[in-house]
CSV table of C-alpha atoms and ligand atoms in Angstrom, one decimal:
chain,number,residue,atom,x,y,z
X,270,UNK,CA,14.5,-79.3,-90.7
X,271,UNK,CA,14.2,-75.9,-92.4
X,272,UNK,CA,10.5,-75.9,-91.9
X,273,UNK,CA,10.8,-76.3,-88.1
X,274,UNK,CA,11.2,-72.6,-87.1
X,275,UNK,CA,8.3,-71.6,-89.2
X,276,UNK,CA,6.1,-74.4,-87.8
X,277,UNK,CA,7.2,-73.5,-84.3
X,278,UNK,CA,6.5,-69.9,-84.8
X,279,UNK,CA,3.0,-70.7,-86.3
X,280,UNK,CA,2.1,-72.9,-83.4
X,281,UNK,CA,3.5,-70.4,-80.9
X,282,UNK,CA,1.4,-67.7,-82.5
X,283,UNK,CA,-1.7,-69.9,-82.4
X,284,UNK,CA,-1.1,-70.8,-78.8
X,285,UNK,CA,-0.4,-67.2,-77.8
X,286,UNK,CA,-3.5,-66.1,-79.8
X,287,UNK,CA,-5.7,-68.4,-77.7
X,288,UNK,CA,-4.3,-66.8,-74.5
X,289,UNK,CA,-4.1,-63.2,-73.5
X,290,UNK,CA,-1.0,-62.5,-75.5
X,291,UNK,CA,-2.4,-59.3,-77.1
X,292,UNK,CA,-2.4,-57.5,-73.7
X,293,UNK,CA,1.2,-56.7,-72.9
X,294,UNK,CA,1.3,-55.5,-69.3
X,295,UNK,CA,0.9,-51.8,-68.8
X,296,UNK,CA,4.2,-50.9,-67.2
X,297,UNK,CA,5.2,-47.5,-65.8
X,298,UNK,CA,8.8,-46.6,-64.7
X,299,UNK,CA,9.9,-43.5,-62.7
X,300,UNK,CA,13.2,-42.4,-64.1
X,301,UNK,CA,15.2,-42.9,-67.3
X,302,UNK,CA,18.1,-45.2,-66.1
X,303,UNK,CA,15.6,-47.7,-64.7
X,304,UNK,CA,13.2,-47.2,-67.7
X,305,UNK,CA,16.1,-48.2,-70.0
X,306,UNK,CA,16.6,-51.5,-68.1
X,307,UNK,CA,12.9,-52.3,-68.1
X,308,UNK,CA,12.6,-51.4,-71.8
X,309,UNK,CA,15.5,-53.8,-72.6
X,310,UNK,CA,13.8,-56.7,-70.9
X,311,UNK,CA,10.4,-55.9,-72.4
X,312,UNK,CA,11.8,-55.7,-76.0
X,313,UNK,CA,9.5,-57.6,-78.4
X,314,UNK,CA,6.6,-57.6,-75.9
X,315,UNK,CA,5.8,-53.9,-75.2
X,316,UNK,CA,7.2,-50.5,-74.2
X,317,UNK,CA,7.1,-49.2,-70.6
X,318,UNK,CA,6.0,-45.6,-70.0
X,319,UNK,CA,8.3,-43.1,-68.4
X,320,UNK,CA,7.4,-40.5,-65.8
X,321,UNK,CA,10.4,-38.2,-65.5
X,322,UNK,CA,10.7,-37.4,-69.2
X,323,UNK,CA,12.9,-35.2,-71.3
X,324,UNK,CA,15.3,-32.8,-69.5
X,325,UNK,CA,13.5,-33.1,-66.2
X,326,UNK,CA,15.4,-34.1,-63.0
X,327,UNK,CA,14.0,-36.6,-60.5
X,328,UNK,CA,15.2,-34.2,-57.8
X,329,UNK,CA,13.0,-31.3,-58.9
X,330,UNK,CA,10.2,-33.1,-60.6
X,331,UNK,CA,6.5,-32.3,-60.2
X,332,UNK,CA,3.8,-34.9,-61.1
X,333,UNK,CA,1.5,-33.9,-64.0
X,334,UNK,CA,-2.1,-35.1,-64.3
X,335,UNK,CA,-1.0,-37.3,-67.2
X,336,UNK,CA,1.5,-39.0,-64.9
X,337,UNK,CA,-1.2,-39.7,-62.3
X,338,UNK,CA,-3.4,-41.2,-65.0
X,339,UNK,CA,-0.6,-43.4,-66.3
X,340,UNK,CA,-0.1,-44.7,-62.7
X,341,UNK,CA,-3.7,-45.4,-62.3
X,342,UNK,CA,-3.8,-47.6,-65.5
X,343,UNK,CA,-0.6,-49.4,-64.7
X,344,UNK,CA,-0.3,-53.2,-64.0
X,345,UNK,CA,3.3,-52.8,-62.8
X,346,UNK,CA,5.2,-49.8,-61.5
X,347,UNK,CA,9.0,-49.6,-61.0
X,348,UNK,CA,10.7,-47.0,-59.0
X,349,UNK,CA,13.8,-46.9,-56.8
X,350,UNK,CA,12.2,-45.6,-53.7
X,351,UNK,CA,11.2,-42.5,-51.8
X,352,UNK,CA,14.8,-41.3,-51.3
X,353,UNK,CA,15.2,-40.9,-55.1
X,354,UNK,CA,11.7,-40.2,-56.3
X,355,UNK,CA,10.2,-38.3,-53.4
X,356,UNK,CA,7.5,-36.9,-55.8
X,357,UNK,CA,6.1,-40.4,-56.3
X,358,UNK,CA,5.7,-41.3,-52.6
X,359,UNK,CA,2.3,-39.8,-52.1
X,360,UNK,CA,0.8,-40.7,-55.5
X,361,UNK,CA,1.8,-44.4,-54.9
X,362,UNK,CA,0.3,-44.4,-51.4
X,363,UNK,CA,-2.9,-42.9,-52.8
X,364,UNK,CA,-3.1,-45.4,-55.7
X,365,UNK,CA,-6.5,-47.0,-55.8
X,366,UNK,CA,-5.7,-49.5,-58.6
X,367,UNK,CA,-4.4,-53.1,-58.3
X,368,UNK,CA,-1.0,-52.2,-59.7
X,369,UNK,CA,2.0,-54.0,-58.3
X,370,UNK,CA,4.6,-51.5,-57.1
X,371,UNK,CA,8.2,-52.6,-57.3
X,372,UNK,CA,10.6,-50.7,-55.1
X,373,UNK,CA,13.9,-51.5,-56.6
X,374,UNK,CA,16.1,-50.3,-53.7
X,375,UNK,CA,14.8,-53.4,-52.0
X,376,UNK,CA,16.1,-55.7,-54.8
X,377,UNK,CA,18.3,-58.6,-53.6
X,378,UNK,CA,22.0,-58.3,-54.3
X,379,UNK,CA,22.4,-54.5,-54.3
X,380,UNK,CA,25.6,-53.0,-53.2
X,381,UNK,CA,24.7,-50.0,-51.1
X,382,UNK,CA,26.8,-47.1,-49.9
X,383,UNK,CA,26.1,-44.8,-47.0
X,384,UNK,CA,25.1,-41.3,-47.9
X,385,UNK,CA,28.2,-39.2,-47.5
X,386,UNK,CA,28.6,-36.3,-45.2
X,387,UNK,CA,31.4,-34.1,-44.0
X,388,UNK,CA,34.1,-32.2,-45.7
X,389,UNK,CA,33.1,-30.4,-48.9
X,390,UNK,CA,30.2,-32.7,-49.2
X,391,UNK,CA,28.6,-31.3,-46.0
X,392,UNK,CA,25.2,-30.1,-46.8
X,393,UNK,CA,24.2,-26.6,-45.9
X,394,UNK,CA,22.2,-26.2,-42.8
X,395,UNK,CA,20.4,-23.1,-43.9
X,396,UNK,CA,17.5,-22.7,-46.4
X,397,UNK,CA,16.6,-26.4,-46.3
X,398,UNK,CA,13.2,-27.0,-47.8
X,399,UNK,CA,13.0,-30.4,-46.3
X,400,UNK,CA,13.2,-32.4,-49.5
X,401,UNK,CA,15.3,-35.5,-49.8
X,402,UNK,CA,18.1,-35.6,-52.3
X,403,UNK,CA,19.1,-39.0,-53.4
X,404,UNK,CA,19.4,-40.3,-49.9
X,405,UNK,CA,17.1,-42.7,-48.3
X,406,UNK,CA,15.3,-41.1,-45.4
X,407,UNK,CA,17.5,-40.1,-42.5
X,408,UNK,CA,20.6,-40.3,-44.6
X,409,UNK,CA,21.3,-36.6,-44.4
X,410,UNK,CA,20.5,-35.1,-41.1
X,411,UNK,CA,19.2,-31.9,-42.5
X,412,UNK,CA,17.0,-33.6,-45.0
X,413,UNK,CA,15.5,-36.1,-42.6
X,414,UNK,CA,11.7,-36.2,-42.6
X,415,UNK,CA,11.9,-38.3,-39.5
X,416,UNK,CA,9.1,-40.6,-40.4
X,417,UNK,CA,10.8,-43.7,-41.7
X,418,UNK,CA,13.3,-46.3,-40.7
X,419,UNK,CA,16.7,-44.9,-41.0
X,420,UNK,CA,18.9,-46.8,-43.4
X,421,UNK,CA,21.0,-43.9,-44.8
X,422,UNK,CA,22.1,-45.1,-48.2
X,423,UNK,CA,22.7,-43.1,-51.3
X,424,UNK,CA,20.0,-44.0,-53.9
X,425,UNK,CA,21.9,-43.2,-57.1
X,426,UNK,CA,22.3,-47.0,-57.2
X,427,UNK,CA,22.3,-47.5,-60.9
X,428,UNK,CA,25.8,-45.9,-61.4
X,429,UNK,CA,27.4,-49.2,-60.6
X,430,UNK,CA,26.6,-51.8,-63.4
X,431,UNK,CA,26.6,-54.5,-60.8
X,432,UNK,CA,23.7,-52.8,-59.2
X,433,UNK,CA,22.1,-52.5,-62.6
X,434,UNK,CA,22.4,-56.3,-62.9
X,435,UNK,CA,20.6,-56.7,-59.5
X,436,UNK,CA,17.9,-54.3,-60.8
X,437,UNK,CA,17.6,-56.3,-64.0
X,438,UNK,CA,17.2,-59.6,-62.2
X,439,UNK,CA,14.4,-58.2,-60.1
X,440,UNK,CA,12.7,-56.5,-63.1
X,441,UNK,CA,12.8,-59.7,-65.0
X,442,UNK,CA,11.4,-61.7,-62.1
X,443,UNK,CA,8.5,-59.2,-61.6
X,444,UNK,CA,7.7,-59.1,-65.3
X,445,UNK,CA,7.6,-62.9,-65.5
X,446,UNK,CA,5.3,-62.9,-62.5
X,447,UNK,CA,3.0,-60.3,-63.9
X,448,UNK,CA,2.9,-61.7,-67.5
X,449,UNK,CA,3.8,-65.4,-67.5
X,450,UNK,CA,2.7,-65.8,-71.1
X,451,UNK,CA,5.8,-63.8,-72.2
X,452,UNK,CA,8.2,-65.4,-69.6
X,453,UNK,CA,10.5,-66.8,-72.2
X,454,UNK,CA,11.0,-63.5,-73.9
X,455,UNK,CA,11.7,-61.7,-70.6
X,456,UNK,CA,14.2,-64.3,-69.6
X,457,UNK,CA,16.0,-64.2,-72.9
X,458,UNK,CA,16.2,-60.4,-72.9
X,459,UNK,CA,17.3,-60.5,-69.3
X,460,UNK,CA,20.1,-62.9,-70.0
X,461,UNK,CA,21.3,-60.7,-72.9
X,462,UNK,CA,21.1,-57.6,-70.8
X,463,UNK,CA,23.2,-59.2,-68.0
X,464,UNK,CA,25.9,-60.1,-70.6
X,465,UNK,CA,25.9,-56.6,-72.0
X,466,UNK,CA,26.2,-55.1,-68.5
X,467,UNK,CA,29.3,-57.3,-67.7
X,468,UNK,CA,30.9,-56.2,-71.0
X,469,UNK,CA,30.2,-52.6,-70.2
X,470,UNK,CA,31.8,-52.9,-66.8
X,471,UNK,CA,34.9,-54.4,-68.3
X,472,UNK,CA,35.1,-51.7,-70.9
X,473,UNK,CA,34.7,-48.9,-68.4
X,474,UNK,CA,37.4,-50.4,-66.1
X,475,UNK,CA,39.9,-50.4,-68.9
X,476,UNK,CA,38.9,-47.0,-70.1
X,477,UNK,CA,39.1,-45.3,-66.7
X,478,UNK,CA,42.3,-47.0,-65.6
X,479,UNK,CA,44.6,-44.1,-66.7
X,480,UNK,CA,42.6,-41.4,-64.8
X,481,UNK,CA,42.2,-43.3,-61.5
X,482,UNK,CA,42.6,-41.1,-58.5
X,483,UNK,CA,42.7,-37.8,-60.3
X,484,UNK,CA,40.5,-35.5,-58.3
X,485,UNK,CA,37.6,-33.6,-59.9
X,486,UNK,CA,34.6,-31.6,-58.8
X,487,UNK,CA,31.0,-32.4,-59.8
X,488,UNK,CA,27.7,-30.5,-59.7
X,489,UNK,CA,25.8,-32.7,-57.3
X,490,UNK,CA,26.8,-35.6,-55.2
X,491,UNK,CA,25.5,-38.4,-57.4
X,492,UNK,CA,28.7,-40.4,-58.2
X,493,UNK,CA,29.6,-42.6,-55.2
X,494,UNK,CA,28.8,-45.8,-56.9
X,495,UNK,CA,30.7,-44.9,-60.0
X,496,UNK,CA,33.6,-43.8,-57.9
X,497,UNK,CA,33.8,-47.0,-55.9
X,498,UNK,CA,33.5,-49.2,-59.0
X,499,UNK,CA,36.1,-47.4,-61.1
X,500,UNK,CA,38.3,-45.8,-58.5
X,501,UNK,CA,37.8,-42.3,-59.8
X,502,UNK,CA,37.8,-39.6,-57.2
X,503,UNK,CA,35.3,-36.9,-56.7
X,504,UNK,CA,36.9,-34.2,-54.4
X,505,UNK,CA,33.7,-32.3,-53.9
X,506,UNK,CA,30.3,-31.3,-55.2
X,507,UNK,CA,29.0,-27.8,-55.9
X,508,UNK,CA,25.7,-28.7,-54.3
X,509,UNK,CA,24.6,-31.7,-52.3
X,510,UNK,CA,20.9,-31.2,-53.2
X,511,UNK,CA,19.9,-29.9,-56.6
X,512,UNK,CA,16.7,-28.6,-54.9
X,513,UNK,CA,18.7,-26.3,-52.8
X,514,UNK,CA,21.1,-24.0,-54.5
X,515,UNK,CA,24.4,-23.5,-52.7
X,516,UNK,CA,24.9,-20.4,-50.6
X,517,UNK,CA,27.8,-17.9,-50.8
X,518,UNK,CA,29.8,-19.7,-48.2
X,519,UNK,CA,29.7,-23.1,-49.9
X,520,UNK,CA,30.5,-21.5,-53.3
X,521,UNK,CA,33.7,-19.9,-51.9
X,522,UNK,CA,34.7,-23.1,-50.2
X,523,UNK,CA,34.4,-25.0,-53.5
X,524,UNK,CA,36.2,-22.2,-55.3
X,525,UNK,CA,39.1,-22.5,-52.9
X,526,UNK,CA,39.1,-26.3,-53.3
X,527,UNK,CA,39.2,-26.0,-57.1
X,528,UNK,CA,42.0,-23.4,-56.9
X,529,UNK,CA,44.0,-25.7,-54.5
X,530,UNK,CA,43.5,-28.7,-56.8
X,531,UNK,CA,45.1,-26.8,-59.7
X,532,UNK,CA,44.5,-28.3,-63.1
X,533,UNK,CA,41.4,-30.2,-62.1
X,534,UNK,CA,38.1,-30.7,-63.9
X,535,UNK,CA,34.8,-29.3,-62.8
X,536,UNK,CA,31.7,-30.9,-64.3
X,537,UNK,CA,28.3,-29.3,-64.9
X,538,UNK,CA,25.0,-31.3,-65.5
X,539,UNK,CA,22.6,-30.5,-68.3
X,540,UNK,CA,19.6,-29.9,-66.0
X,541,UNK,CA,21.2,-27.3,-63.9
X,542,UNK,CA,22.5,-23.7,-63.9
X,543,UNK,CA,25.9,-23.5,-65.7
X,544,UNK,CA,26.6,-20.1,-64.2
X,545,UNK,CA,27.6,-21.6,-60.9
X,546,UNK,CA,30.3,-23.6,-62.7
X,547,UNK,CA,31.8,-20.4,-64.0
X,548,UNK,CA,31.8,-18.9,-60.6
X,549,UNK,CA,33.6,-21.8,-58.9
X,550,UNK,CA,36.3,-22.0,-61.7
X,551,UNK,CA,36.9,-18.3,-62.1
X,552,UNK,CA,40.6,-17.4,-61.9
X,553,UNK,CA,41.6,-21.0,-61.5
X,554,UNK,CA,43.3,-23.4,-63.9
X,555,UNK,CA,40.4,-25.8,-63.8
X,556,UNK,CA,38.9,-27.1,-67.0
X,557,UNK,CA,35.2,-27.9,-67.3
X,558,UNK,CA,33.0,-30.7,-68.7
X,559,UNK,CA,29.5,-32.1,-68.5
X,560,UNK,CA,28.3,-35.2,-66.7
X,561,UNK,CA,24.8,-36.5,-67.0
X,562,UNK,CA,24.2,-39.1,-64.3
X,563,UNK,CA,20.4,-38.9,-64.5
X,564,UNK,CA,20.3,-38.9,-68.3
X,565,UNK,CA,18.6,-35.5,-68.7
X,566,UNK,CA,20.0,-35.0,-72.1
X,567,UNK,CA,19.5,-38.6,-73.4
X,568,UNK,CA,16.5,-40.0,-75.3
X,569,UNK,CA,14.7,-42.8,-73.7
X,570,UNK,CA,15.6,-46.2,-75.2
X,571,UNK,CA,16.6,-49.7,-74.2
X,572,UNK,CA,20.2,-48.6,-74.8
X,573,UNK,CA,20.0,-45.4,-72.7
X,574,UNK,CA,21.7,-47.0,-69.7
X,575,UNK,CA,24.7,-47.8,-71.9
X,576,UNK,CA,24.9,-44.3,-73.4
X,577,UNK,CA,24.6,-42.8,-69.9
X,578,UNK,CA,27.5,-44.9,-68.4
X,579,UNK,CA,29.7,-44.5,-71.5
X,580,UNK,CA,28.9,-40.8,-71.5
X,581,UNK,CA,30.2,-40.4,-67.9
X,582,UNK,CA,33.4,-42.4,-68.7
X,583,UNK,CA,34.1,-40.4,-71.9
X,584,UNK,CA,33.6,-37.0,-70.2
X,585,UNK,CA,35.9,-38.0,-67.3
X,586,UNK,CA,38.5,-39.5,-69.5
X,587,UNK,CA,38.6,-36.6,-71.9
X,588,UNK,CA,38.8,-33.9,-69.3
X,589,UNK,CA,41.1,-35.7,-66.8
X,590,UNK,CA,43.6,-37.0,-69.2
X,591,UNK,CA,44.2,-33.5,-70.6
X,592,UNK,CA,47.0,-32.2,-68.4
X,593,UNK,CA,46.5,-28.7,-69.9
D,839,LIG,ZN1,20.9,-37.0,-58.1
């Protein structure tokens, strides 16, 4: 009996050796949170390439020639969709290779929320450069390119682990389709990932229970999915679109909001200007913290998604449970 695993392994290797096992599919992924899920499912087979690397933000990203070259060589490309990664829309349309492009915002089973408008979330009408921020086309009136079907949902979909599970299922399915020789590996990794996502969800629910409904202010309006899942309450964002810095009127509106809320928390993000945070908290009792919803400060890895979500929960818990 003890010989069995070795025998199986040997025959598996032989079998794989006679097929195209050596060539793991060439996979390219747009942004870190999705890359992490793809990397987890590809563990033991290969590593996906990432486009928005390092501290870059998907909202302000510009394609480099190396990114275009990577897309051209890819067998499989994962992105959320044009609302999140606007910079990828034209390069993907222009792609002359046979790559399969997986638009994850179309994955079955996603829970989608309308892009929010109104109140302190109202986007500024002036100085709009016409770029989308996070919303699918048409979601924000002032950002509408006007050339697509209007669905109007917020595309920061990964900030609910149940959506991450829907992504993971679609990622697994498409990897199996593209590379059937490694199907078993993808399926096993996929099943492990689903279990870990459920455990993460339970952990965050427990952890955030004590700070439910305590209002706080964030840098950009990325958090709806997290709010709905864990009943935390964002009272406003400094900017709706990181591409467009807020004007004086919005700044003073947020400053008033922060002052009215009293001992609230205001959260910066690692990719963006911290000076604005000081301006909106000046003379108030607000505390400050950092949230990193797009993982600008995290190293790419199969575990990044878990670090990202735990990082959000820890920052919220730490700042909001400190009554000051
Ligand atoms: Zn965003």
